[in-house]
Amino acid sequence: MQLWLIPALPLVGFLVNGLFGRRFSKSLINAIAIGSVALSFAWALRAVLGLDLTHPYTERYFTWIQSGALTINCDFTVDRLTAVMLMVVTGIGALIHIYSIGYMAHEGGYYRFFAFLNLFMFFMLTLVLAANFLVLFVGWEGVGLCSYLLIGFYFDKKFATNAGNKAFIVNRIGDFGFSLAMFYIFKNFGSLDFGAVFGQAAGKPESMLTVIGLLLMLGACGKSAQLPLYVWLPDAMAGPTPVSALIHAATMVTAGVYMTARSWSIYIHAPAAMDAIAIIGIATAFFAATIGLAQNDIKKVFAYSTVSQLGYMFVGVGCGAFSAGIYHLMTHAFFKALLFLGSGSVIHALSGEQDLRNMGGLRKKIRWTFLTMMCAAIAIAGIPPFAGFFSKDAILLAAHHRAPWLYWVGTITAGMTAFYVFRAIFLAFFGEYRGHEHPHESPRVMLVPLAILAVLSAGGGYLFKVPEYLGAVFPRMEIPEDPALMTISTLAGLAGIFLAWLMYVARPGMADSLAGAVNGLYTLVYNKYFVDEIYGAAVVDPVVNGSRAVLWQRVDAGIIDGAANGVGDRAQEIGGALRLLQSGNIRSYAAWVLFGSVVVIVAMAVAGGVR
Amino acid sequence: MDQHLLSIVLLTPLAGLAVLLLLPAKSKWLIRIWANLAGLAGFLVSLPLVQRFRTDVPGFQFEEKADWIPSLGAHYHLGLDGISLLLVMLTTLMGFLAILSSWNSIQDRVKEYYAMFLLLQTGMIGVFLALDFFLFYVFWELVLVPMYFIIGVWGGPRKLYAAIKFFLYTLAGSVLMLLGILTLYFQHFQQFGFYTFEISDLMRVSMPLGVQQWVFWAFFLGFAIKVPMFPFHTWLPDAHVEAPTAGSVILAAVLLKMGTYGFLRFSLPLLPKASMDKTIVEILAALSIVGIVYGALVSLMQQDWKKLVAYSSVSHLGFCTLGIFAMNPNGIAGSVIQQINHGISTGMLFLIVGVVYERRHTREISEYGGLAHVMPKFATVFAIAMLSSAGLPLLNGFVGEFTILQGAFEANRIWAAFAVSGVILGAAYLLWLYQRTVLGQVTNAKNLAIPDMSLREIAIFVPLIAWAVWIGVYPKPYFDVLRRPVAEIVQRVRPEYYAGRNEGGSAEIRRDAGTKAGMAGLEAHSTGGGMAAPLAREPALALAGPGGSAPLAGPQAGGGQ
């Protein structure tokens, strides 16, 4: 089936555009970048439709690393889980590539942008297709690199490059866990191949599987922006908006969810690790949603929303509803990509304005953008029959099955989600226009992807019944449907929408007076709980100052080098003193010889007597 | 041709040097051309080694042996195994590229400069090829002299301080190492009745643990200063900062590897008991880990571009030594690959500094910023060098780091946990350096007019980038080359290591061969017999193999014929 073609095609696009793109015309760059991704999508589709995926289909290419007992092969594998991921990555990826033609049309570094985007596709598809942990890790690190490169795409701007560095380093902290997990796995399973590892997982001691599960979870928390490592994702919005849609909403950030779902056979034997995932997930979902309530930058709202929604996926995985987690991964890719691309269209229309306070009344001016974004907003609010409803419902149902409090927190979060998304929608599209630009609708090349994603956000949950499709991959979980729970969570969503309408459309002054009433709380939330400041004071400053003042200036220059130079100085002093002996005066030499002889004779006499 | 291949590789730079001395000192152009040709020739003659090297043969290949000073028992004995093959290839390539990179940067005493470089080449190659301790020591000390002059004559403002510090530091280490060698030498005379510096002979010496430990620490100082391991590293930043670009490149890429090579070739096989002593291993692993983390943290804070890269070397070499003292195949193989990787990556990073230094004559990081605007090619090459150094998958550094860490984890999971944190910091100092120099806006007007990289400069980086990608994507040939020599070291140090394992289905054969050979009580015997055997698919071949010519195969292996 030549699965390697799926990632290799975008790689070719990257190499061609990256090496020669500087001299290419824009249309040639477009043809190469989008052509390679479209072909990759077509080939992936062929693989998904043409192969019998009830059992994993594996292709072996070559031995990558072979040392001692360690053998790592470069293998790709496809099963139904991979198939879902392949379709999401290549499908959404292709749409966002097309959208970028319009969005990036007036930006510098056009070829560089598409080259990096292609490179991202290569690594993301490698991650998804990998048949062992190390090849997955290659993709994992590679998407991190592309994320770094694209966050810092506007490399003139300090905040953009800072955000890039932050993303890379925080992800590396997660990778610390992932790396150690791989070493544990290899030590205990003798292999990193998915087949071999997962096949043996059932017989291994729970304590060991728990350690592995928790370490993998640390990696996933980095990549999927969960507590306590979520801090890089909101900053990552410094990148161009299509990047936020593709990498920081639809695909890369879901890699952690994919990886934990992929490792389900480890997790089901490590209940403590699963509980940890569920708790981190629900905490992140709730925590990020509260921050989302008070953000004024339209992209920041959706960024915190992404963190929050990823938390839902973690809850799904942590409750054993792996297929629900992946289901939400897919629907979230639809509506969140759409929300980002839509806000990109808004930003484009307003020539770069991102502050919701300077928008308003845009629904008449950029009608298509408004309509498509409404689809996404209804979907994320979990209103049936839009896509988000199905997947969120599946997760909340499983959460209730696991522990009712998870369900209740999740439902409150769902209400907040509906509120902050519609708050953004109402602030941007309703009321009177508060800015000074001349809004203009985006070109068709941007609107068509929006329209397709709107259709998917509306009907995707119905069209693609992921849980049934994945029934063969994951262990079956029998949870009875519960209309009451379903109704409650839907009502929570509706309540959120209503509240947003009340506060931002019906009674516009209400939000400010409310914020004034709970001033302390509002300041806390508005400033994102000061988490960045706390990390700065607790981690970054001590490392920086400790390295500079203590390690470098005191230990290195002071103690170690001081000792070395001290030895040198002493040697010089001794040499200087001894130099006085070398007076060049024959008589003094003779005196020294005499003195020396006397000392030797006396010494011998003391030691053993002179014969 | 084959029987003198190593001599040809060793002596080509010297031959180039001989001709160079005849050229008139005034015609700089001619001297440059000739020196570059000699460097290229040095690389080209080493290529047949790669082609003719056989991974299925135990012990050393292409051996040459002749009496040199019979009264002392010193021989001209050269040989090559997988470890030295990789290091020799690194030396010949980096040597050539370093010479090529000096085209514009050296304007004074051009003839002397290239002469020193060619002499240095021979010295370094000799270190990696010598199988006689006397010969090794001569090359080891020979390397000091040209490097001393390269730093002291063509260096920066504090060149004399740096050069003397470099010289004294390393000399102090090597004098102690010499005492260790002499101890072995006289112990051998006491036990066998004749004097020899032949390493395969010295390997037969059996010493009580106390003496072994003493000799180990003597060797340790010599090698650890060279590596340099924490806390013997402070000569390195000074030497790097003051050395001319090419000097830094060679210093980092090759010279430091003489230390790690010394551990692998001498400390471990000659002193297996001391090497496995729990206290010693723990101390060395701890020093390595401290070096990894400490080097990275100090690197993070540097204001001087070159000093930053220098401290990053301390961190990276910490990985290499940690791999060695993990004492298992992955740790050691990863270590050797990481030594090559460090040569490539850090070599590139020093060349990068050289490119801007040549244009702006400053290494202060704060003098730069926004270089991507004026030097886009430079920014791309720097990005690749940075990623290769930071251990990004599909580039070289990742393969080495992963294998070392895997080995370290096998030995002790706490070590691995600490070492992995060095990977995080490695990303931090490199990304921050890149941000401060290349990204952002051009804030310093002096940077506005600097030209991008020339074709010659790009040509220096292309082979290194290609090599980095090769190791990153398809490192298997490297692991194949290293399999035997690494297993020989592990078997020598930990004879029990392979006993319980079944690798490649040859465990049974191996055990038979081991018992047949290991009859005598002396430690060297049993390990010696097991040495060649565990690796051989066909044990008969290994036992009957090149007899005395495989120095790691002890006497019983030879006697078993």
Short mmCIF file of C-alpha atoms in Angstrom, two decimals, chain A residues 25-266:
data_model
loop_
_atom_site.label_atom_id
_atom_site.label_comp_id
_atom_site.label_asym_id
_atom_site.label_seq_id
_atom_site.Cartn_x
_atom_site.Cartn_y
_atom_site.Cartn_z
CA SER A 25 5.98 32.49 -7.87
CA LYS A 26 3.16 32.32 -5.35
CA SER A 27 1.04 30.12 -7.54
CA LEU A 28 3.85 27.61 -7.91
CA ILE A 29 4.38 27.57 -4.15
CA ASN A 30 0.63 27.03 -3.71
CA ALA A 31 0.60 24.23 -6.23
CA ILE A 32 3.44 22.40 -4.53
CA ALA A 33 2.29 22.92 -0.96
CA ILE A 34 -1.38 22.25 -1.45
CA GLY A 35 -0.85 19.66 -4.13
CA SER A 36 1.36 17.58 -1.87
CA VAL A 37 -1.14 17.69 0.98
CA ALA A 38 -4.07 16.96 -1.32
CA LEU A 39 -2.24 13.96 -2.76
CA SER A 40 -1.41 12.84 0.72
CA PHE A 41 -5.09 13.10 1.65
CA ALA A 42 -6.05 11.12 -1.45
CA TRP A 43 -3.53 8.42 -0.68
CA ALA A 44 -4.64 8.25 2.94
CA LEU A 45 -8.23 7.96 1.79
CA ARG A 46 -7.25 5.15 -0.53
CA ALA A 47 -5.53 3.37 2.32
CA VAL A 48 -8.43 3.82 4.70
CA LEU A 49 -11.02 2.65 2.20
CA GLY A 50 -8.91 0.01 0.49
CA LEU A 51 -7.56 -1.84 3.50
CA ASP A 52 -9.38 -4.12 5.84
CA LEU A 53 -8.71 -2.26 9.04
CA THR A 54 -10.42 -4.54 11.51
CA HIS A 55 -6.89 -5.73 12.21
CA PRO A 56 -3.86 -3.46 12.17
CA TYR A 57 -2.09 -3.33 8.85
CA THR A 58 1.68 -2.85 9.20
CA GLU A 59 4.40 -2.06 6.73
CA ARG A 60 8.08 -2.50 7.56
CA TYR A 61 10.73 -0.39 5.95
CA PHE A 62 14.17 -0.53 7.53
CA THR A 63 15.99 -0.95 10.81
CA TRP A 64 16.60 2.45 12.25
CA ILE A 65 18.58 1.86 15.43
CA GLN A 66 20.16 -1.42 16.40
CA SER A 67 22.39 -1.51 19.40
CA GLY A 68 22.76 -4.32 21.88
CA ALA A 69 19.31 -5.62 22.66
CA LEU A 70 17.70 -2.46 21.35
CA THR A 71 16.17 -2.73 17.91
CA ILE A 72 14.00 0.03 16.54
CA ASN A 73 12.46 -0.44 13.15
CA CYS A 74 10.99 2.22 10.97
CA ASP A 75 7.50 0.73 10.63
CA PHE A 76 4.15 2.25 9.88
CA THR A 77 0.85 0.79 10.89
CA VAL A 78 -2.76 1.60 10.20
CA ASP A 79 -5.77 0.54 12.19
CA ARG A 80 -9.10 2.25 12.62
CA LEU A 81 -7.77 4.65 15.22
CA THR A 82 -5.02 5.68 12.83
CA ALA A 83 -7.59 5.94 10.07
CA VAL A 84 -9.61 8.51 12.02
CA MET A 85 -6.47 10.49 12.77
CA LEU A 86 -5.28 10.27 9.16
CA MET A 87 -8.54 11.64 7.86
CA VAL A 88 -8.63 14.46 10.39
CA VAL A 89 -5.02 15.45 9.83
CA THR A 90 -4.94 15.32 6.07
CA GLY A 91 -8.51 16.54 5.59
CA ILE A 92 -8.41 19.52 7.95
CA GLY A 93 -4.80 20.06 6.95
CA ALA A 94 -5.70 20.39 3.29
CA LEU A 95 -8.53 22.81 4.05
CA ILE A 96 -6.29 25.00 6.19
CA HIS A 97 -3.59 24.98 3.51
CA ILE A 98 -6.15 26.28 1.03
CA TYR A 99 -7.41 28.90 3.47
CA SER A 100 -3.82 30.08 4.01
CA ILE A 101 -3.52 31.11 0.36
CA GLY A 102 -5.93 33.92 1.10
CA TYR A 103 -4.86 34.65 4.64
CA MET A 104 -1.13 34.81 3.97
CA ALA A 105 -1.41 36.54 0.58
CA HIS A 106 0.00 39.82 1.86
CA GLU A 107 2.52 38.44 4.31
CA GLY A 108 6.27 38.24 3.90
CA GLY A 109 7.97 34.85 3.99
CA TYR A 110 5.20 33.21 1.99
CA TYR A 111 7.29 30.23 0.87
CA ARG A 112 8.69 29.79 4.34
CA PHE A 113 5.20 29.59 5.78
CA PHE A 114 4.06 26.88 3.39
CA ALA A 115 7.31 24.96 3.70
CA PHE A 116 6.91 24.82 7.49
CA LEU A 117 3.27 23.88 7.16
CA ASN A 118 4.22 21.00 4.87
CA LEU A 119 6.95 19.94 7.25
CA PHE A 120 4.38 19.91 10.02
CA MET A 121 2.16 17.61 7.97
CA PHE A 122 5.08 15.25 7.46
CA PHE A 123 5.81 14.98 11.17
CA MET A 124 2.18 14.81 12.22
CA LEU A 125 1.50 11.98 9.78
CA THR A 126 4.63 10.19 10.97
CA LEU A 127 3.33 10.51 14.52
CA VAL A 128 -0.01 9.06 13.56
CA LEU A 129 1.33 6.23 11.43
CA ALA A 130 4.12 5.13 13.75
CA ALA A 131 4.16 1.50 14.76
CA ASN A 132 6.38 1.99 17.78
CA PHE A 133 6.94 4.55 20.48
CA LEU A 134 10.21 5.88 19.13
CA VAL A 135 8.93 6.61 15.63
CA LEU A 136 5.92 8.22 17.28
CA PHE A 137 8.38 10.26 19.30
CA VAL A 138 10.08 11.38 16.08
CA GLY A 139 6.80 12.83 14.90
CA TRP A 140 6.10 14.13 18.38
CA GLU A 141 9.34 16.14 18.51
CA GLY A 142 9.00 17.13 14.88
CA VAL A 143 5.57 18.68 15.29
CA GLY A 144 6.96 20.49 18.30
CA LEU A 145 9.69 21.91 16.12
CA CYS A 146 7.21 23.06 13.48
CA SER A 147 5.06 24.55 16.18
CA TYR A 148 8.13 26.49 17.38
CA LEU A 149 8.98 27.63 13.88
CA LEU A 150 5.44 28.75 13.10
CA ILE A 151 4.68 30.41 16.44
CA GLY A 152 7.80 32.43 15.83
CA PHE A 153 6.90 32.99 12.21
CA TYR A 154 6.83 36.76 12.74
CA PHE A 155 10.36 36.56 14.03
CA ASP A 156 10.65 40.34 14.23
CA LYS A 157 8.38 40.36 17.22
CA LYS A 158 9.85 39.56 20.56
CA PHE A 159 6.62 38.20 22.00
CA ALA A 160 6.34 35.77 19.08
CA THR A 161 9.83 34.38 19.47
CA ASN A 162 9.40 34.25 23.24
CA ALA A 163 6.21 32.27 22.75
CA GLY A 164 8.05 29.91 20.41
CA ASN A 165 10.78 29.28 22.94
CA LYS A 166 8.22 28.78 25.69
CA ALA A 167 6.32 26.23 23.62
CA PHE A 168 9.46 24.28 22.81
CA ILE A 169 10.82 24.22 26.32
CA VAL A 170 7.55 23.42 28.08
CA ASN A 171 7.02 20.61 25.60
CA ARG A 172 10.48 19.34 26.41
CA ILE A 173 9.47 19.16 30.05
CA GLY A 174 6.68 16.87 28.96
CA ASP A 175 9.12 14.92 26.82
CA PHE A 176 11.12 14.27 29.96
CA GLY A 177 8.24 12.04 31.00
CA PHE A 178 7.80 10.52 27.58
CA SER A 179 11.50 9.62 27.32
CA LEU A 180 11.60 7.99 30.72
CA ALA A 181 8.40 6.13 29.88
CA MET A 182 10.08 4.70 26.80
CA PHE A 183 13.08 3.56 28.83
CA TYR A 184 10.76 1.90 31.34
CA ILE A 185 8.83 0.23 28.58
CA PHE A 186 11.93 -1.06 26.90
CA LYS A 187 13.37 -2.35 30.14
CA ASN A 188 10.21 -4.22 31.05
CA PHE A 189 8.86 -5.25 27.67
CA GLY A 190 12.09 -5.63 25.72
CA SER A 191 10.61 -3.72 22.81
CA LEU A 192 9.04 -0.43 21.86
CA ASP A 193 6.76 -1.89 19.20
CA PHE A 194 3.10 -1.22 19.85
CA GLY A 195 2.15 -4.78 19.01
CA ALA A 196 4.69 -6.35 21.34
CA VAL A 197 4.16 -3.91 24.20
CA PHE A 198 0.40 -3.83 24.22
CA GLY A 199 0.17 -7.56 23.77
CA GLN A 200 2.16 -8.14 26.96
CA ALA A 201 0.63 -5.38 29.03
CA ALA A 202 -2.03 -7.56 30.63
CA GLY A 203 0.50 -9.75 32.42
CA LYS A 204 2.66 -7.02 33.90
CA PRO A 205 2.53 -5.74 37.47
CA GLU A 206 0.18 -2.85 38.05
CA SER A 207 2.72 -0.69 39.82
CA MET A 208 5.02 -0.73 36.83
CA LEU A 209 2.22 0.00 34.38
CA THR A 210 1.11 2.87 36.60
CA VAL A 211 4.56 4.41 36.51
CA ILE A 212 4.66 4.09 32.73
CA GLY A 213 1.15 5.44 32.42
CA LEU A 214 1.92 8.48 34.57
CA LEU A 215 5.13 9.24 32.70
CA LEU A 216 3.35 9.00 29.35
CA MET A 217 0.69 11.25 30.79
CA LEU A 218 3.32 13.85 31.62
CA GLY A 219 4.34 13.83 27.98
CA ALA A 220 0.72 14.14 26.92
CA CYS A 221 0.18 17.03 29.35
CA GLY A 222 2.97 18.92 27.64
CA LYS A 223 1.82 18.33 24.11
CA SER A 224 -1.90 18.61 24.79
CA ALA A 225 -1.55 21.64 27.05
CA GLN A 226 -2.97 20.23 30.26
CA LEU A 227 -2.36 21.39 33.80
CA PRO A 228 0.28 22.19 34.85
CA LEU A 229 1.99 22.48 31.46
CA TYR A 230 -0.75 24.30 29.51
CA VAL A 231 0.94 27.70 29.77
CA TRP A 232 2.56 27.58 26.35
CA LEU A 233 -0.64 27.21 24.33
CA PRO A 234 -2.30 30.61 24.93
CA ASP A 235 0.99 32.31 24.07
CA ALA A 236 1.27 30.18 20.95
CA MET A 237 -1.46 32.32 19.40
CA ALA A 238 1.34 34.69 18.41
CA GLY A 239 1.63 32.60 15.26
CA PRO A 240 -0.44 33.24 12.13
CA THR A 241 -4.07 32.23 12.60
CA PRO A 242 -4.06 29.25 10.20
CA VAL A 243 -1.29 27.83 12.36
CA SER A 244 -3.42 28.29 15.45
CA ALA A 245 -6.21 26.44 13.68
CA LEU A 246 -4.16 23.58 12.31
CA ILE A 247 -1.48 23.00 14.90
CA HIS A 248 -2.76 24.55 18.09
CA ALA A 249 -6.38 23.45 17.82
CA ALA A 250 -7.13 20.67 15.37
CA THR A 251 -4.15 18.37 15.19
CA MET A 252 -0.88 18.69 17.07
CA VAL A 253 -2.30 19.47 20.48
CA THR A 254 -4.50 16.40 20.22
CA ALA A 255 -1.42 14.20 19.84
CA GLY A 256 -1.33 13.66 23.58
CA VAL A 257 -4.90 12.40 23.54
CA TYR A 258 -4.09 10.15 20.60
CA MET A 259 -1.02 8.76 22.32
CA THR A 260 -2.83 7.96 25.55
CA ALA A 261 -5.73 6.41 23.65
CA ARG A 262 -3.22 4.41 21.63
CA SER A 263 -1.75 3.12 24.88
CA TRP A 264 -5.10 2.06 26.25
CA SER A 265 -3.95 -1.46 27.01
CA ILE A 266 -1.40 -0.05 29.43
#
